[in-house]
């Protein structure tokens, strides 16, 4: 059965090379586990959406929680879904644009159309926080 998780976490001193290394792990592990999703980083916090079968999500979440590059991993949404919102994204890093007035619209345009409206609202609010 397919589910979607959204979690947030806190990271200090993460640089572009850390993001690249995280995305490398995602390409390798998430393709093997058929987990898809998206990742946002606002300079201090991550928000990640993950979708897949429960056993695969649990496996990936164990890897994520064990990663010392962040802490305080908190799952804020866990919902059953009929189909994936981002089937083609093994893990898409979506950049939050610097310009605050344009940020919401820019992200809204990049989020997948099939995203459940409540999750879209949560992700847009996260991006507006800093
Ligand atoms: C914010 C964040 C998101 C991550 N997302 C994933 C992920 O979706 N899939 C994954 O396999 N690893 C993810 N990782 C990396 C894992 O925590 C871990 O470092 C990596 O999977 C280790 O893989 P390996 O044991 O196969 O080398 C993430 C790490 C961070 C900090």
PDB file of C-alpha atoms and ligand atoms in Angstrom:
ATOM      1  CA  UNK A   1       0.000   0.000   0.000  1.00  0.00           C
ATOM      2  CA  UNK A   2       1.375   3.397  -1.001  1.00  0.00           C
ATOM      3  CA  UNK A   3       1.939   6.110   1.578  1.00  0.00           C
ATOM      4  CA  UNK A   4       3.385   9.583   1.645  1.00  0.00           C
ATOM      5  CA  UNK A   5       5.517  10.898   4.501  1.00  0.00           C
ATOM      6  CA  UNK A   6       6.542  14.469   5.089  1.00  0.00           C
ATOM      7  CA  UNK A   7       9.193  15.121   7.718  1.00  0.00           C
ATOM      8  CA  UNK A   8      11.154  18.152   8.847  1.00  0.00           C
ATOM      9  CA  UNK A   9      14.605  18.186  10.449  1.00  0.00           C
ATOM     10  CA  UNK A  10      17.303  20.630  11.515  1.00  0.00           C
ATOM     11  CA  UNK A  11      20.807  20.937  10.093  1.00  0.00           C
ATOM     12  CA  UNK A  12      23.655  23.332  10.713  1.00  0.00           C
ATOM     13  CA  UNK A  13      26.531  23.992   8.391  1.00  0.00           C
ATOM     14  CA  UNK A  14      25.193  22.047   5.433  1.00  0.00           C
ATOM     15  CA  UNK A  15      26.839  23.056   2.157  1.00  0.00           C
ATOM     16  CA  UNK A  16      26.178  22.359  -1.515  1.00  0.00           C
ATOM     17  CA  UNK A  17      28.542  19.362  -1.401  1.00  0.00           C
ATOM     18  CA  UNK A  18      26.449  17.813   1.402  1.00  0.00           C
ATOM     19  CA  UNK A  19      23.273  18.251  -0.618  1.00  0.00           C
ATOM     20  CA  UNK A  20      24.986  16.659  -3.625  1.00  0.00           C
ATOM     21  CA  UNK A  21      26.124  13.703  -1.523  1.00  0.00           C
ATOM     22  CA  UNK A  22      22.616  13.250  -0.059  1.00  0.00           C
ATOM     23  CA  UNK A  23      21.144  13.296  -3.563  1.00  0.00           C
ATOM     24  CA  UNK A  24      23.691  10.664  -4.679  1.00  0.00           C
ATOM     25  CA  UNK A  25      22.517   8.363  -1.880  1.00  0.00           C
ATOM     26  CA  UNK A  26      18.926   9.021  -2.927  1.00  0.00           C
ATOM     27  CA  UNK A  27      19.630   8.044  -6.540  1.00  0.00           C
ATOM     28  CA  UNK A  28      21.216   4.795  -5.392  1.00  0.00           C
ATOM     29  CA  UNK A  29      18.910   3.744  -2.551  1.00  0.00           C
ATOM     30  CA  UNK A  30      15.575   5.204  -3.594  1.00  0.00           C
ATOM     31  CA  UNK A  31      15.747   3.657  -7.062  1.00  0.00           C
ATOM     32  CA  UNK A  32      16.360   0.269  -5.462  1.00  0.00           C
ATOM     33  CA  UNK A  33      13.436   0.781  -3.062  1.00  0.00           C
ATOM     34  CA  UNK A  34      11.139   2.522  -5.527  1.00  0.00           C
ATOM     35  CA  UNK A  35      10.862   5.564  -3.280  1.00  0.00           C
ATOM     36  CA  UNK A  36      10.175   8.943  -4.901  1.00  0.00           C
ATOM     37  CA  UNK A  37       9.824  12.464  -3.573  1.00  0.00           C
ATOM     38  CA  UNK A  38      11.236  15.915  -3.120  1.00  0.00           C
ATOM     39  CA  UNK A  39      13.629  17.712  -0.799  1.00  0.00           C
ATOM     40  CA  UNK A  40      13.718  21.350   0.328  1.00  0.00           C
ATOM     41  CA  UNK A  41      16.420  23.053   2.410  1.00  0.00           C
ATOM     42  CA  UNK A  42      15.909  26.569   3.764  1.00  0.00           C
ATOM     43  CA  UNK A  43      19.422  27.099   5.145  1.00  0.00           C
ATOM     44  CA  UNK A  44      18.593  25.564   8.500  1.00  0.00           C
ATOM     45  CA  UNK A  45      15.793  23.025   8.069  1.00  0.00           C
ATOM     46  CA  UNK A  46      15.029  20.234   5.665  1.00  0.00           C
ATOM     47  CA  UNK A  47      11.561  19.260   4.536  1.00  0.00           C
ATOM     48  CA  UNK A  48      11.368  16.010   2.607  1.00  0.00           C
ATOM     49  CA  UNK A  49       8.392  14.310   1.000  1.00  0.00           C
ATOM     50  CA  UNK A  50       8.799  10.576   0.469  1.00  0.00           C
ATOM     51  CA  UNK A  51       6.351   8.230  -1.228  1.00  0.00           C
ATOM     52  CA  UNK A  52       6.372   4.484  -1.626  1.00  0.00           C
ATOM     53  CA  UNK A  53       5.371   1.229   0.044  1.00  0.00           C
ATOM     54  CA  UNK A  54       5.456   1.240   3.829  1.00  0.00           C
ATOM     55  CA  UNK A  55       8.322  -1.275   4.104  1.00  0.00           C
ATOM     56  CA  UNK A  56      10.432   0.735   1.672  1.00  0.00           C
ATOM     57  CA  UNK A  57       9.642   4.015   3.415  1.00  0.00           C
ATOM     58  CA  UNK A  58      10.604   2.514   6.782  1.00  0.00           C
ATOM     59  CA  UNK A  59      13.906   1.309   5.327  1.00  0.00           C
ATOM     60  CA  UNK A  60      14.711   4.735   3.870  1.00  0.00           C
ATOM     61  CA  UNK A  61      13.589   6.537   7.057  1.00  0.00           C
ATOM     62  CA  UNK A  62      16.021   4.416   9.121  1.00  0.00           C
ATOM     63  CA  UNK A  63      18.858   5.583   6.841  1.00  0.00           C
ATOM     64  CA  UNK A  64      17.689   9.193   7.063  1.00  0.00           C
ATOM     65  CA  UNK A  65      17.316   9.196  10.854  1.00  0.00           C
ATOM     66  CA  UNK A  66      20.828   7.747  11.261  1.00  0.00           C
ATOM     67  CA  UNK A  67      22.427  10.515   9.201  1.00  0.00           C
ATOM     68  CA  UNK A  68      24.450  12.834  11.503  1.00  0.00           C
ATOM     69  CA  UNK A  69      24.160  15.736   9.044  1.00  0.00           C
ATOM     70  CA  UNK A  70      20.787  16.603  10.549  1.00  0.00           C
ATOM     71  CA  UNK A  71      18.795  15.945  13.718  1.00  0.00           C
ATOM     72  CA  UNK A  72      15.340  16.232  15.205  1.00  0.00           C
ATOM     73  CA  UNK A  73      13.713  14.298  12.355  1.00  0.00           C
ATOM     74  CA  UNK A  74       9.933  14.704  12.889  1.00  0.00           C
ATOM     75  CA  UNK A  75       7.328  13.151  10.636  1.00  0.00           C
ATOM     76  CA  UNK A  76       4.565  15.742  10.278  1.00  0.00           C
ATOM     77  CA  UNK A  77       2.362  13.945   7.706  1.00  0.00           C
ATOM     78  CA  UNK A  78       1.762  10.257   7.018  1.00  0.00           C
ATOM     79  CA  UNK A  79      -1.091   9.593   4.597  1.00  0.00           C
ATOM     80  CA  UNK A  80      -2.329   6.774   2.371  1.00  0.00           C
ATOM     81  CA  UNK A  81      -2.305   7.657  -1.335  1.00  0.00           C
ATOM     82  CA  UNK A  82      -3.859   6.035  -4.406  1.00  0.00           C
ATOM     83  CA  UNK A  83      -1.031   7.169  -6.704  1.00  0.00           C
ATOM     84  CA  UNK A  84       2.281   8.964  -6.515  1.00  0.00           C
ATOM     85  CA  UNK A  85       2.467  12.751  -6.811  1.00  0.00           C
ATOM     86  CA  UNK A  86       6.039  12.629  -8.137  1.00  0.00           C
ATOM     87  CA  UNK A  87       6.529   9.245  -9.851  1.00  0.00           C
ATOM     88  CA  UNK A  88       9.470  10.478 -11.945  1.00  0.00           C
ATOM     89  CA  UNK A  89      11.469  12.089  -9.145  1.00  0.00           C
ATOM     90  CA  UNK A  90      13.798   9.663  -7.315  1.00  0.00           C
ATOM     91  CA  UNK A  91      14.539  12.698  -5.194  1.00  0.00           C
ATOM     92  CA  UNK A  92      14.110  16.153  -6.589  1.00  0.00           C
ATOM     93  CA  UNK A  93      15.942  18.961  -4.827  1.00  0.00           C
ATOM     94  CA  UNK A  94      13.742  22.026  -5.205  1.00  0.00           C
ATOM     95  CA  UNK A  95      15.551  25.270  -4.486  1.00  0.00           C
ATOM     96  CA  UNK A  96      13.851  27.915  -2.407  1.00  0.00           C
ATOM     97  CA  UNK A  97      14.323  31.224  -4.214  1.00  0.00           C
ATOM     98  CA  UNK A  98      15.878  34.075  -2.221  1.00  0.00           C
ATOM     99  CA  UNK A  99      13.349  36.714  -3.169  1.00  0.00           C
ATOM    100  CA  UNK A 100      10.658  36.437  -0.499  1.00  0.00           C
ATOM    101  CA  UNK A 101       7.802  38.003  -2.533  1.00  0.00           C
ATOM    102  CA  UNK A 102       8.338  35.573  -5.429  1.00  0.00           C
ATOM    103  CA  UNK A 103       9.099  32.530  -3.336  1.00  0.00           C
ATOM    104  CA  UNK A 104       5.618  31.158  -2.874  1.00  0.00           C
ATOM    105  CA  UNK A 105       4.619  31.421  -6.537  1.00  0.00           C
ATOM    106  CA  UNK A 106       7.962  30.015  -7.736  1.00  0.00           C
ATOM    107  CA  UNK A 107       7.653  26.962  -5.500  1.00  0.00           C
ATOM    108  CA  UNK A 108       3.957  26.506  -6.256  1.00  0.00           C
ATOM    109  CA  UNK A 109       4.843  26.263  -9.939  1.00  0.00           C
ATOM    110  CA  UNK A 110       7.513  23.612  -9.281  1.00  0.00           C
ATOM    111  CA  UNK A 111       5.477  21.351  -7.010  1.00  0.00           C
ATOM    112  CA  UNK A 112       3.776  18.452  -8.796  1.00  0.00           C
ATOM    113  CA  UNK A 113       0.193  19.031  -9.922  1.00  0.00           C
ATOM    114  CA  UNK A 114      -0.928  15.757  -8.304  1.00  0.00           C
ATOM    115  CA  UNK A 115       0.149  16.853  -4.822  1.00  0.00           C
ATOM    116  CA  UNK A 116      -2.636  16.654  -2.240  1.00  0.00           C
ATOM    117  CA  UNK A 117      -3.764  20.258  -1.456  1.00  0.00           C
ATOM    118  CA  UNK A 118      -3.066  20.019   2.279  1.00  0.00           C
ATOM    119  CA  UNK A 119       0.501  18.826   1.631  1.00  0.00           C
ATOM    120  CA  UNK A 120       0.992  21.613  -0.894  1.00  0.00           C
ATOM    121  CA  UNK A 121      -0.088  24.132   1.736  1.00  0.00           C
ATOM    122  CA  UNK A 122       2.323  22.670   4.331  1.00  0.00           C
ATOM    123  CA  UNK A 123       5.251  22.773   1.881  1.00  0.00           C
ATOM    124  CA  UNK A 124       4.485  26.345   0.785  1.00  0.00           C
ATOM    125  CA  UNK A 125       4.247  27.447   4.425  1.00  0.00           C
ATOM    126  CA  UNK A 126       7.593  25.803   5.216  1.00  0.00           C
ATOM    127  CA  UNK A 127       9.238  27.735   2.400  1.00  0.00           C
ATOM    128  CA  UNK A 128       7.815  31.014   3.700  1.00  0.00           C
ATOM    129  CA  UNK A 129       9.285  30.568   7.200  1.00  0.00           C
ATOM    130  CA  UNK A 130      12.691  32.215   6.869  1.00  0.00           C
TER     131      UNK A 130
HETATM  132  C1  LIG B   1      17.865  15.627   4.645  1.00  0.00           C
HETATM  133  C2  LIG B   1      18.341  14.273   4.233  1.00  0.00           C
HETATM  134  C3  LIG B   1      17.572  13.530   3.344  1.00  0.00           C
HETATM  135  C4  LIG B   1      17.978  12.252   2.954  1.00  0.00           C
HETATM  136  N1  LIG B   1      17.193  11.531   2.108  1.00  0.00           N
HETATM  137  C5  LIG B   1      17.565  10.280   1.772  1.00  0.00           C
HETATM  138  C6  LIG B   1      16.748   9.483   0.932  1.00  0.00           C
HETATM  139  O1  LIG B   1      15.683   9.887   0.470  1.00  0.00           O
HETATM  140  N2  LIG B   1      17.185   8.252   0.614  1.00  0.00           N
HETATM  141  C7  LIG B   1      18.371   7.747   1.072  1.00  0.00           C
HETATM  142  O2  LIG B   1      18.694   6.611   0.761  1.00  0.00           O
HETATM  143  N3  LIG B   1      19.172   8.489   1.841  1.00  0.00           N
HETATM  144  C8  LIG B   1      18.793   9.736   2.206  1.00  0.00           C
HETATM  145  N4  LIG B   1      19.614  10.496   3.003  1.00  0.00           N
HETATM  146  C9  LIG B   1      20.969  10.012   3.276  1.00  0.00           C
HETATM  147  C10 LIG B   1      20.939   8.943   4.273  1.00  0.00           C
HETATM  148  O3  LIG B   1      20.643   9.515   5.505  1.00  0.00           O
HETATM  149  C11 LIG B   1      22.286   8.186   4.310  1.00  0.00           C
HETATM  150  O4  LIG B   1      23.334   9.061   4.511  1.00  0.00           O
HETATM  151  C12 LIG B   1      22.534   7.417   3.059  1.00  0.00           C
HETATM  152  O5  LIG B   1      21.395   6.845   2.530  1.00  0.00           O
HETATM  153  C13 LIG B   1      23.570   6.320   3.369  1.00  0.00           C
HETATM  154  O6  LIG B   1      23.460   5.375   2.373  1.00  0.00           O
HETATM  155  P1  LIG B   1      24.358   4.097   2.375  1.00  0.00           P
HETATM  156  O7  LIG B   1      24.303   3.517   3.789  1.00  0.00           O
HETATM  157  O8  LIG B   1      23.728   3.221   1.367  1.00  0.00           O
HETATM  158  O9  LIG B   1      25.706   4.590   1.991  1.00  0.00           O
HETATM  159  C14 LIG B   1      19.207  11.737   3.436  1.00  0.00           C
HETATM  160  C15 LIG B   1      19.976  12.501   4.321  1.00  0.00           C
HETATM  161  C16 LIG B   1      19.557  13.758   4.742  1.00  0.00           C
HETATM  162  C17 LIG B   1      20.395  14.551   5.691  1.00  0.00           C
END
